[in-house]
Short mmCIF file of C-alpha atoms and ligand atoms in Angstrom, two decimals:
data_model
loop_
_atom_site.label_atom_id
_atom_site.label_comp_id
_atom_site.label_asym_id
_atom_site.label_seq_id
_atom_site.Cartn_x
_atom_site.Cartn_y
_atom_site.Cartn_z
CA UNK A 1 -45.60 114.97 189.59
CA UNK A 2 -41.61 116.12 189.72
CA UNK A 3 -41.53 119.91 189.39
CA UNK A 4 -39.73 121.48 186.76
CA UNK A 5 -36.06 122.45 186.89
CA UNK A 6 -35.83 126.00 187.54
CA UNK A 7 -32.28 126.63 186.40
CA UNK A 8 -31.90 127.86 182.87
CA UNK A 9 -27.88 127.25 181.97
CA UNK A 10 -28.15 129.00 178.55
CA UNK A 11 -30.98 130.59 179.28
CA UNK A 12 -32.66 133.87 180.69
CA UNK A 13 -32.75 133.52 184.46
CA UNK A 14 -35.50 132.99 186.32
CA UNK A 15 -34.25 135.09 188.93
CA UNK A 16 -31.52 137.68 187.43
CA UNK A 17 -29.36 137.79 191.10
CA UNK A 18 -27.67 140.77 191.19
CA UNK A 19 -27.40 143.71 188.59
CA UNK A 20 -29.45 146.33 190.51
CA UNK A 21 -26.98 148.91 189.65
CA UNK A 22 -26.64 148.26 185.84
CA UNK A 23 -30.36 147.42 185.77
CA UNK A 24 -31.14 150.75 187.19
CA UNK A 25 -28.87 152.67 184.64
CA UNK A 26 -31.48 151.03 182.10
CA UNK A 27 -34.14 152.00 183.91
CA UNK A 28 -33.37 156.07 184.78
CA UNK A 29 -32.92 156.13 180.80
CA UNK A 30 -36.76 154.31 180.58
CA UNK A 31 -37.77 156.72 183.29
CA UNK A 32 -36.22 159.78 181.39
CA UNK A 33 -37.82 158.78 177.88
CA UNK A 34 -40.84 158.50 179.46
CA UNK A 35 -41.16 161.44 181.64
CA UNK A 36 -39.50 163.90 178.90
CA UNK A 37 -39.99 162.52 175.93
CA UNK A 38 -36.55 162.91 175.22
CA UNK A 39 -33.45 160.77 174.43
CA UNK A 40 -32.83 159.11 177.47
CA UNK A 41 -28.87 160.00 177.88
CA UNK A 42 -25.45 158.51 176.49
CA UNK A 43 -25.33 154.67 173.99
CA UNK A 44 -25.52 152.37 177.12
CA UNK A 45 -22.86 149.07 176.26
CA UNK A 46 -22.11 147.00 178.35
CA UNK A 47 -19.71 144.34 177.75
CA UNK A 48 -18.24 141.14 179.16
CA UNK A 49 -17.06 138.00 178.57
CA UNK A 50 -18.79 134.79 177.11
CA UNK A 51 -21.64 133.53 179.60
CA UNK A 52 -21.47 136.40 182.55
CA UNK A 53 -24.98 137.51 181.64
CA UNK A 54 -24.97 140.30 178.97
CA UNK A 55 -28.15 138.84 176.90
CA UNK A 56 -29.72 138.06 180.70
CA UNK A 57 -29.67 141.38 181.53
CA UNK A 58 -30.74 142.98 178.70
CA UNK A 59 -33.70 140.41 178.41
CA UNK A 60 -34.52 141.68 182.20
CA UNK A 61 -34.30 145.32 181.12
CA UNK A 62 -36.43 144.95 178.13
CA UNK A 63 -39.12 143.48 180.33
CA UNK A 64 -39.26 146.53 182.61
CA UNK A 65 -38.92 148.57 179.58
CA UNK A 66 -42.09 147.67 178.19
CA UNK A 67 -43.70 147.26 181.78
CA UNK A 68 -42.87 151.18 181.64
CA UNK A 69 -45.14 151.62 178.14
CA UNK A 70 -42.09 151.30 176.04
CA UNK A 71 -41.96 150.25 172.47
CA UNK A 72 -39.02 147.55 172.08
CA UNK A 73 -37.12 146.57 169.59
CA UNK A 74 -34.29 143.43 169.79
CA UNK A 75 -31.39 142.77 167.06
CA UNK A 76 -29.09 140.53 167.77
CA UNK A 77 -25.55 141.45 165.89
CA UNK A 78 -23.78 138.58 163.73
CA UNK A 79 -20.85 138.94 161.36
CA UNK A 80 -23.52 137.83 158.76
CA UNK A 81 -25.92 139.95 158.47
CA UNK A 82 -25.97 143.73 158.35
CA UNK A 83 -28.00 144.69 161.48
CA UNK A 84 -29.58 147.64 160.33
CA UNK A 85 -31.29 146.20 158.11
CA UNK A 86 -32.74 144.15 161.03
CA UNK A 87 -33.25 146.84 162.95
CA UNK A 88 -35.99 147.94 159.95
CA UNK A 89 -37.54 144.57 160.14
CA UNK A 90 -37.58 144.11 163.50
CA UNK A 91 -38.85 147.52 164.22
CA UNK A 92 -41.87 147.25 161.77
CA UNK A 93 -42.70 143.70 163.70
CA UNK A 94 -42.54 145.26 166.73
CA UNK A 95 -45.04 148.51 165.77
CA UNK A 96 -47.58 146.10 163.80
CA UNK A 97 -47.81 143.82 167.36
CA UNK A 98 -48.03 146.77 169.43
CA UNK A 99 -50.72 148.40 166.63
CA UNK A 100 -48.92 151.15 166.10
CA UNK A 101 -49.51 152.08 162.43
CA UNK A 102 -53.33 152.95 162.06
CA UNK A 103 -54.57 151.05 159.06
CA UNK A 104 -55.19 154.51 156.91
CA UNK A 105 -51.31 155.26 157.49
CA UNK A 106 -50.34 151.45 156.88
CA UNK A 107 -49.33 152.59 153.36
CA UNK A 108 -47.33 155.16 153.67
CA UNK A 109 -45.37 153.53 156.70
CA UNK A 110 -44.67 150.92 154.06
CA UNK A 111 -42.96 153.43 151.70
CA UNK A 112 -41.34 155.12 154.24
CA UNK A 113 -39.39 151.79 155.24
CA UNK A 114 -38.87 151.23 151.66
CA UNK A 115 -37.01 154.43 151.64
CA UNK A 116 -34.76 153.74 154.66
CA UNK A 117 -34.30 150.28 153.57
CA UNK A 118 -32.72 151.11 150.39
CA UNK A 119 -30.77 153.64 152.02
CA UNK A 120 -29.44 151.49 154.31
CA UNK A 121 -28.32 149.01 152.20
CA UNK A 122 -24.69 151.02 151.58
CA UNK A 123 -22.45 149.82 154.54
CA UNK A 124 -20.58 146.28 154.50
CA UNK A 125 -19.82 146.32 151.10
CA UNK A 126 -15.67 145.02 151.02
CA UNK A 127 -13.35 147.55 149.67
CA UNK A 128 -10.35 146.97 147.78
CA UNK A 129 -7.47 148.55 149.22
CA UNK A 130 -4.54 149.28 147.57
CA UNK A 131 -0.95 148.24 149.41
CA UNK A 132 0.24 151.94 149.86
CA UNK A 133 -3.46 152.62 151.73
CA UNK A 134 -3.13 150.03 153.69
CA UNK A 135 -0.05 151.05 154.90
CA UNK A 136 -1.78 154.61 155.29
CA UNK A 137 -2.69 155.83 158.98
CA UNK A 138 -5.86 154.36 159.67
CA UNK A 139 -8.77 156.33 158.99
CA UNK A 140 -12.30 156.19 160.53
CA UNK A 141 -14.43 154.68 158.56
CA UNK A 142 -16.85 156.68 156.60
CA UNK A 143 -20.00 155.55 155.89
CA UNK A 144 -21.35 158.85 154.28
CA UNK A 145 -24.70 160.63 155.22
CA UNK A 146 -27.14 158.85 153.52
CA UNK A 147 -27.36 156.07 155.40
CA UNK A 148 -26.95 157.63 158.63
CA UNK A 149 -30.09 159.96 158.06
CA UNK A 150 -31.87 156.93 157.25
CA UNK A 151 -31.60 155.72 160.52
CA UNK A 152 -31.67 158.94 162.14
CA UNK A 153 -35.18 159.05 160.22
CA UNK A 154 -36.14 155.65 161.30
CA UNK A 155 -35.45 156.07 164.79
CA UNK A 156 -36.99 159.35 164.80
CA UNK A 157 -39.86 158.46 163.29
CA UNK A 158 -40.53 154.94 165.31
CA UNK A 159 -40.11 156.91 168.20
CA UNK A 160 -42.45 159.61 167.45
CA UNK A 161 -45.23 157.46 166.13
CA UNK A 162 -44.77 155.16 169.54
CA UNK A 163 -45.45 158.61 171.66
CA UNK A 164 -48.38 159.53 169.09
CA UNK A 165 -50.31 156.55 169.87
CA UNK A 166 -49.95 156.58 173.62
CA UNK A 167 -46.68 154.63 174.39
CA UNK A 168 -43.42 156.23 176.58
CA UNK A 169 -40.85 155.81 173.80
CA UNK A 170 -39.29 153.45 172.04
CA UNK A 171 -36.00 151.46 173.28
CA UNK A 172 -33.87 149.88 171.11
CA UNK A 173 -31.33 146.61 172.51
CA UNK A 174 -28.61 145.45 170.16
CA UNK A 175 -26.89 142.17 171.83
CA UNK A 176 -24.14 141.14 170.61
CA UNK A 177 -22.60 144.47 169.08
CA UNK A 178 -19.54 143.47 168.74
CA UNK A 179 -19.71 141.93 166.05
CA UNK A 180 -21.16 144.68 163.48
CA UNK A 181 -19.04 145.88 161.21
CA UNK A 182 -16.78 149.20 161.86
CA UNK A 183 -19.35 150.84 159.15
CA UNK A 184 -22.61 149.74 160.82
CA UNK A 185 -21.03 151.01 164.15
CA UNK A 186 -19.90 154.22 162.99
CA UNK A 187 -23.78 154.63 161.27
CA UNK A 188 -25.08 154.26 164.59
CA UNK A 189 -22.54 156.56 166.50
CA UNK A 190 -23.66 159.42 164.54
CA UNK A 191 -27.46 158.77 164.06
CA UNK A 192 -27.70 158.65 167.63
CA UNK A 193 -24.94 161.83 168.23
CA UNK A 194 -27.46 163.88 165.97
CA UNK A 195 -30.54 162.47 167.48
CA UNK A 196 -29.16 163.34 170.70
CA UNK A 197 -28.38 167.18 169.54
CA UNK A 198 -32.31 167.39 169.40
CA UNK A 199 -33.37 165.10 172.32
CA UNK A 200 -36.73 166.92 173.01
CA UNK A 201 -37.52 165.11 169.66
CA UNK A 202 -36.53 162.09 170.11
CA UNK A 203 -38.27 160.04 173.04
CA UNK A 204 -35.90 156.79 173.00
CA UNK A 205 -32.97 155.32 174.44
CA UNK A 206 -30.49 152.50 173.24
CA UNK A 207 -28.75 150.00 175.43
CA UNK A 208 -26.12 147.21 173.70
CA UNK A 209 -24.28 144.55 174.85
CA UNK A 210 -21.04 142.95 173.49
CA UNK A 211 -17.66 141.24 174.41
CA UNK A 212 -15.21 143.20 176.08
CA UNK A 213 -13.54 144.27 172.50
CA UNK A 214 -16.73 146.26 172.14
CA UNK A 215 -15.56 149.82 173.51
CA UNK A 216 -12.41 150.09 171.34
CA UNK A 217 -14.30 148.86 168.61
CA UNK A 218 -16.95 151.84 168.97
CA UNK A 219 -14.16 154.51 169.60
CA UNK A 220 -12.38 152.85 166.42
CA UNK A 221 -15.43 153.26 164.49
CA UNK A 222 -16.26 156.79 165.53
CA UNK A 223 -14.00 158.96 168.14
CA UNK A 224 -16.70 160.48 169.75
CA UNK A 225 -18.28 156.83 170.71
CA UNK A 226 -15.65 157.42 173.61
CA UNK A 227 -18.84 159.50 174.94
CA UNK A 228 -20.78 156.47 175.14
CA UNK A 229 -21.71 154.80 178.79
CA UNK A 230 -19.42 151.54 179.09
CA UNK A 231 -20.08 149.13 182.25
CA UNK A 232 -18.06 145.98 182.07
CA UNK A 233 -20.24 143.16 183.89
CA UNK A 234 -18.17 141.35 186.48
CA UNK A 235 -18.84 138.14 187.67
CA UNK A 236 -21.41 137.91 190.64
CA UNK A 237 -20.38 138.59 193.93
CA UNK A 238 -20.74 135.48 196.89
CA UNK A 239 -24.44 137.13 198.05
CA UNK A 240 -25.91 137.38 194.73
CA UNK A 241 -24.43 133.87 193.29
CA UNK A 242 -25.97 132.58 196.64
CA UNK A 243 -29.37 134.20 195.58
CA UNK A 244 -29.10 133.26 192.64
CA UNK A 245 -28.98 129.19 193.62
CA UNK A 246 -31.23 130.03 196.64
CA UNK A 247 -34.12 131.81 194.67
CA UNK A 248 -35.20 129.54 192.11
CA UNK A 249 -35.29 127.10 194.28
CA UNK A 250 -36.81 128.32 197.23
CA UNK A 251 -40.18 129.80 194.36
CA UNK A 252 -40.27 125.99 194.29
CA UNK A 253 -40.19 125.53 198.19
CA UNK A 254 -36.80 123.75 197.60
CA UNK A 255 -33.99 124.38 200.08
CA UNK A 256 -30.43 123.51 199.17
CA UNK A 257 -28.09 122.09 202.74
CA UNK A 258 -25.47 124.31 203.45
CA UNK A 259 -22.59 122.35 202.82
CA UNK A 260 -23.94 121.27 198.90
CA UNK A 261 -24.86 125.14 198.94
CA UNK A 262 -20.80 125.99 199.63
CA UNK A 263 -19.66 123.05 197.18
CA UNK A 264 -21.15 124.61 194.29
CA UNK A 265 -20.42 128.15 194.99
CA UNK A 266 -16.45 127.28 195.36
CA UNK A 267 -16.80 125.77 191.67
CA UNK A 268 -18.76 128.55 189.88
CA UNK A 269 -16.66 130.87 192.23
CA UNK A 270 -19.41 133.71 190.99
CA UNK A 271 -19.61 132.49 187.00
CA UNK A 272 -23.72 133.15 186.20
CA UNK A 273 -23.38 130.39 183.46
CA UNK A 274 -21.70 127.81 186.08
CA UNK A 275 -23.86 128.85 188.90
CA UNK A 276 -26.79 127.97 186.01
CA UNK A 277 -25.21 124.59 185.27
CA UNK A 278 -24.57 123.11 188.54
CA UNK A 279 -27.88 124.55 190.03
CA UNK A 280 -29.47 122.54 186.69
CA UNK A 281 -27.59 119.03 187.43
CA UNK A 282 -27.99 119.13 191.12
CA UNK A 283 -31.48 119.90 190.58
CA UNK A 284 -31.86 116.54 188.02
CA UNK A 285 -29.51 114.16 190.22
CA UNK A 286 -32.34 114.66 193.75
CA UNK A 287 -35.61 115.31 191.39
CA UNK A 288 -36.71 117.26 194.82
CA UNK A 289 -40.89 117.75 195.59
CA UNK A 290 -42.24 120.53 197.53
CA UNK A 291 -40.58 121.04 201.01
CA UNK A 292 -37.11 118.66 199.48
CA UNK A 293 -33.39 119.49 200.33
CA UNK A 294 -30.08 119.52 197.76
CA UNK A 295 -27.59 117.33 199.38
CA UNK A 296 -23.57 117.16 198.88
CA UNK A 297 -24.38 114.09 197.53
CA UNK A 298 -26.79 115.63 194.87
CA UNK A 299 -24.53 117.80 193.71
CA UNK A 300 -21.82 114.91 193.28
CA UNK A 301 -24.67 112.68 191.64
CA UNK A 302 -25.19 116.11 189.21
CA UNK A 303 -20.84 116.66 188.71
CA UNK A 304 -20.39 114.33 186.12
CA UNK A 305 -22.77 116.06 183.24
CA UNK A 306 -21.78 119.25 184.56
CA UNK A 307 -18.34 118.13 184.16
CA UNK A 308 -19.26 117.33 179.78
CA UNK A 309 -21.21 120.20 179.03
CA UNK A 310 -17.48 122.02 180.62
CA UNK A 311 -15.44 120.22 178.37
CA UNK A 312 -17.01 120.75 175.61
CA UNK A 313 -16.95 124.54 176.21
CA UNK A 314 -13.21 123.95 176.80
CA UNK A 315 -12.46 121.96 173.66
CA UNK A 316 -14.42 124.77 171.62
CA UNK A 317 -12.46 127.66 173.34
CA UNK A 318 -8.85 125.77 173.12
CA UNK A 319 -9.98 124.76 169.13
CA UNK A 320 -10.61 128.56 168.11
CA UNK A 321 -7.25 129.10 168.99
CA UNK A 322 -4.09 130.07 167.04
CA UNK A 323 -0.95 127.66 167.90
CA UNK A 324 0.40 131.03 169.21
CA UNK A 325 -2.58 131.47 171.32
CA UNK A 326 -2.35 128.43 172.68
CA UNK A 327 1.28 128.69 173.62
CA UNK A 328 0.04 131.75 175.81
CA UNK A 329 -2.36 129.95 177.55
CA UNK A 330 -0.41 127.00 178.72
CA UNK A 331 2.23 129.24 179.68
CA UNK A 332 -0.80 131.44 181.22
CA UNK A 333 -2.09 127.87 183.00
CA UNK A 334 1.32 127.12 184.28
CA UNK A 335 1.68 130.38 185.80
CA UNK A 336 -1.63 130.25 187.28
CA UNK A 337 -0.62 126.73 189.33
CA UNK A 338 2.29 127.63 190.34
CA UNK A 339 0.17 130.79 191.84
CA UNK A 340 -1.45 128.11 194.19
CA UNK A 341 -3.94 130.27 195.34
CA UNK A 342 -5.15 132.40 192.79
CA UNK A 343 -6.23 132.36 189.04
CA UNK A 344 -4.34 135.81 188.49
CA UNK A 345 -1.67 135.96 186.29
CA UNK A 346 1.35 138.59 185.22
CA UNK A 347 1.98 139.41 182.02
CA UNK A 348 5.74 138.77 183.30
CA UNK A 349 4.59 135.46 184.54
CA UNK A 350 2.99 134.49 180.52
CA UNK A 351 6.10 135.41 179.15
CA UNK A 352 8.77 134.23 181.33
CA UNK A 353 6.81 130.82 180.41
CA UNK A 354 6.84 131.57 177.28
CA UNK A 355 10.84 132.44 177.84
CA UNK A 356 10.18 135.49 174.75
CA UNK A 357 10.10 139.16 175.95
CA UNK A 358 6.89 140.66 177.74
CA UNK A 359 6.51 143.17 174.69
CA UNK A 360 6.07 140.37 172.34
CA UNK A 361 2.51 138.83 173.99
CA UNK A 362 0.54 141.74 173.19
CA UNK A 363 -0.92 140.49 170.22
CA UNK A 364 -2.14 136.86 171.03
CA UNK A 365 -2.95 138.44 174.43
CA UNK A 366 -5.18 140.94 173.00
CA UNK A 367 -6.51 138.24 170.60
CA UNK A 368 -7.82 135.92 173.42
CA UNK A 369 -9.09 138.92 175.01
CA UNK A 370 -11.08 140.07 172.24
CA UNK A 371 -12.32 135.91 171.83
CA UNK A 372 -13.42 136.58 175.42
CA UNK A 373 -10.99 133.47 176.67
CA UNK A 374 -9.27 135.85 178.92
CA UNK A 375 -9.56 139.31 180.31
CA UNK A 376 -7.40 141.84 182.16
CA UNK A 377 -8.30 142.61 185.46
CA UNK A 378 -5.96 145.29 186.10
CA UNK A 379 -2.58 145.94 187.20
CA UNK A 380 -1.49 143.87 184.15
CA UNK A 381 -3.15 140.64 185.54
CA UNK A 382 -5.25 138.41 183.41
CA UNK A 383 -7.28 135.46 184.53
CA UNK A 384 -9.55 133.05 182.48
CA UNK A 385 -12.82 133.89 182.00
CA UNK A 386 -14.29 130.53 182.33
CA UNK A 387 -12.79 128.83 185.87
CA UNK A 388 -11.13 125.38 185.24
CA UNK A 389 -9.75 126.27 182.19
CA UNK A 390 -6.10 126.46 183.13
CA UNK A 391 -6.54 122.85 184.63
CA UNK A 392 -8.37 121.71 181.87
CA UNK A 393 -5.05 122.48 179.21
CA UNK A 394 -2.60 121.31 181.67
CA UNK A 395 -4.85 118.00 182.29
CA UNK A 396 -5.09 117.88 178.54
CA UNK A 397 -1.19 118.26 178.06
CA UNK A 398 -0.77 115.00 180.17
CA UNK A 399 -2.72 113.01 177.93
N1 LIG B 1 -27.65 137.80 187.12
C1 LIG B 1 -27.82 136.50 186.90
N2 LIG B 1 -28.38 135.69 187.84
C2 LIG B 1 -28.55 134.38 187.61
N3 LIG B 1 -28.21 133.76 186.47
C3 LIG B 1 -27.63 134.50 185.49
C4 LIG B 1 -27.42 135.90 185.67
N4 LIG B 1 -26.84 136.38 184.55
C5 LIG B 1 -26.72 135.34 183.73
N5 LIG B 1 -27.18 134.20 184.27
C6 LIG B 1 -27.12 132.86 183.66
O1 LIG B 1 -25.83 132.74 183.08
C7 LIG B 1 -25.90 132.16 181.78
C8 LIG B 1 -25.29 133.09 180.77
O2 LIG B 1 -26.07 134.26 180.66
P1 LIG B 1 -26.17 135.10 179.32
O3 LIG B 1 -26.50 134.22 178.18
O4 LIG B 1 -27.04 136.24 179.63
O5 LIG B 1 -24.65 135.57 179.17
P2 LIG B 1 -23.97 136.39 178.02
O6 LIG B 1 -23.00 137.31 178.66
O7 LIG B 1 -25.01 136.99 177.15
O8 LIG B 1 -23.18 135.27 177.23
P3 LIG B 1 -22.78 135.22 175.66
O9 LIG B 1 -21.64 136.20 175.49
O10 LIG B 1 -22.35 133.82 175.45
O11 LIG B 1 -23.99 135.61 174.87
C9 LIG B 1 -27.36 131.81 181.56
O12 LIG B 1 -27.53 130.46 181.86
C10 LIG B 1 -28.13 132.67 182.55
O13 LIG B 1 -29.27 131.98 183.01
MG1 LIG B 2 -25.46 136.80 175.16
#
């Protein structure tokens, strides 16, 4: 029988390589829910680009959450749906699986989320604004107090019952935050802000995930979500994007030979989702059994699918941009070759390519960064978040 592939590109990991420290922010919240019965500290988001393991770790930290006798609950944001109202729903699943609600109470749980539901249902609505508002200072958005003590009530009461019955707390993830609306955000900034003026009451913590727009979307929304625990996710270091080839593998009493090993950790140069994918099509090119190696020549055998599943994800990302946008990022990709050695580029650099003033880049610059296409490392520098993707538009230009 071939054993299974362990690599998951798309997937939670098998083995999450890496992460102890953000992983153990999650868990001193768990630990403080559950010891005190109180909120468990500041909004935990974390944020990064497109594929660098957001979702992963969260899955991983929702795990150990419950492990710890925490009640979870899991919404993933969209620009469709409000996710508050998801947040009922998927809190009421969550309580009737863990048995939560005695039977005798089942009614008046029912009513209760009846209650918040309705209340709930104000944010998201469009609002016409007149040209002279527009051209107002912006304001932050205000959502009102009814729906915010509807959550506040919801959370409260979740959490309470959860304790009642036995369990550590509850522990609410929201992937994906970025995309709620500046309403929905600025709900949750203040529910939690006055849950967390009575902690003893409140035995829960919440931890959210989002692209790297997420923080100035939060302050935006609400000035005090500045107080809110940010941690960008980089990509992996060499040791844990060695682990994390090494590990699933090696449960599997695969080995990989050092020289394929090196190969594919120069092209995912520390990417979790590219790591994921060559891991996957090296795997499928030797079909290994117990006690096999990974060759070089595996790994070439596996290159070529790797190769489509990576244009594809190129094509998308060059697609959903503006013709502006993609002026920046061939100049960005021209810069970055004629940098040789490194994938860091100037904002100088973009616009020298672009021959326009560096001023005038801010705004497709911060539009690619908010798409998660690329991301500021500092010192003015931007790179690409996915590697290859300045070589793929230059290839693509000589077409
Ligand atoms: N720490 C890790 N160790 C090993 N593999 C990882 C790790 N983190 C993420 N991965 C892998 O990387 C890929 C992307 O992970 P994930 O979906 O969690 O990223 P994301 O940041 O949520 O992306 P998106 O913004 O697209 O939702 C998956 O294939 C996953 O298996
Ligand atoms: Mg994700």
């Amino acid at each position: 029988v071939p054993l299974p592939n362990p690599f998951t590109p798309g997937q939670v990991p098998r083995v999450l390589a890496g992460r102890t420290v953000e992983l153990r922010a999650i868990r001193d919240q768990v630990a403080r829910v559950a010891q005190y019965a109180e909120v468990g500290g500041p909004l935990l988001v974390f944020h990064a680009p497109r594929g660098i393991g957001k979702t992963s770790l969260l899955r991983t930290a929702q795990r150990q959450a419950e492990e710890q006798g925490c009640l979870t609950v899991w919404v993933a944001c969209s620009r469709e749906r409000a996710f508050l109202s998801e947040l009922v729903r998927g809190i009421d699943r969550s309580l009737a699986r863990a048995d939560v609600v005695p039977r005798s109470d089942a009614r008046r749980w029912r009513s209760f989320l009846d209650r918040i539901t309705l209340e709930l249902g104000v944010p998201g609505v469009p609002v016409k604004v007149s040209a002279s508002l527009a051209r107002a200072p912006r304001t932050e958005p205000d959502p009102g107090s009814a729906p915010i003590g509807a959550l506040e009530d919801l959370l409260h009461d979740t959490a309470r019952r959860v304790r009642d019955r036995g369990g550590a707390g509850l522990v609410v993830f929201l992937d994906e935050l970025h995309a709620a609306s500046a309403d929905e955000m600025a709900i949750l900034l203040n529910a939690f802000q006055n849950l967390d003026g009575h902690r003893e009451d409140n035995p829960l913590a919440i931890v959210t995930a989002g692209l790297p727009v997420t923080p100035e979307a939060l302050i935006r929304a609400a000035t005090f979500g500045e107080r809110s625990s940010f941690v960008p996710l980089d990509l992996l270091s060499a040791e844990d994007a060695r682990a994390a080839l090494v590990e699933p593998a090696a449960a599997l009493e695969v080995t990989w030979t050092a020289a394929a090993l090196d190969l594919v950790l120069d092209e995912a140069r520390g990417h979790p989702y590219l790591l994921q994918l060559l891991g996957s099509t090296t795997w499928s090119a030797a079909e290994p059994v117990g006690g096999g190696r990974l060759t070089l020549a595996d790994v070439r055998r596996g290159v070529p699918a790797a190769r489509q599943q990576v244009e594809a994800m190129h094509r998308a990302r060059w697609n959903s941009a503006t013709k502006g946008e993609q002026t920046l990022l061939r100049a960005m990709a021209r810069a970055a070759r004629a940098n040789r050695d490194s994938d860091n580029v100037t904002r100088a650099e973009i616009a020298a390519g672009m021959g326009v003033d560096s001023r005038s880049i801010s705004v497709p610059r911060d539009r690619l960064i908010d798409k998660g296409v690329i991301e500021p490392i500092g010192h003015g520098l931007v790179r690409f978040t996915l590697p290859g993707f300045g070589a793929w538009i230059l290839a693509r230009d000589d077409d």
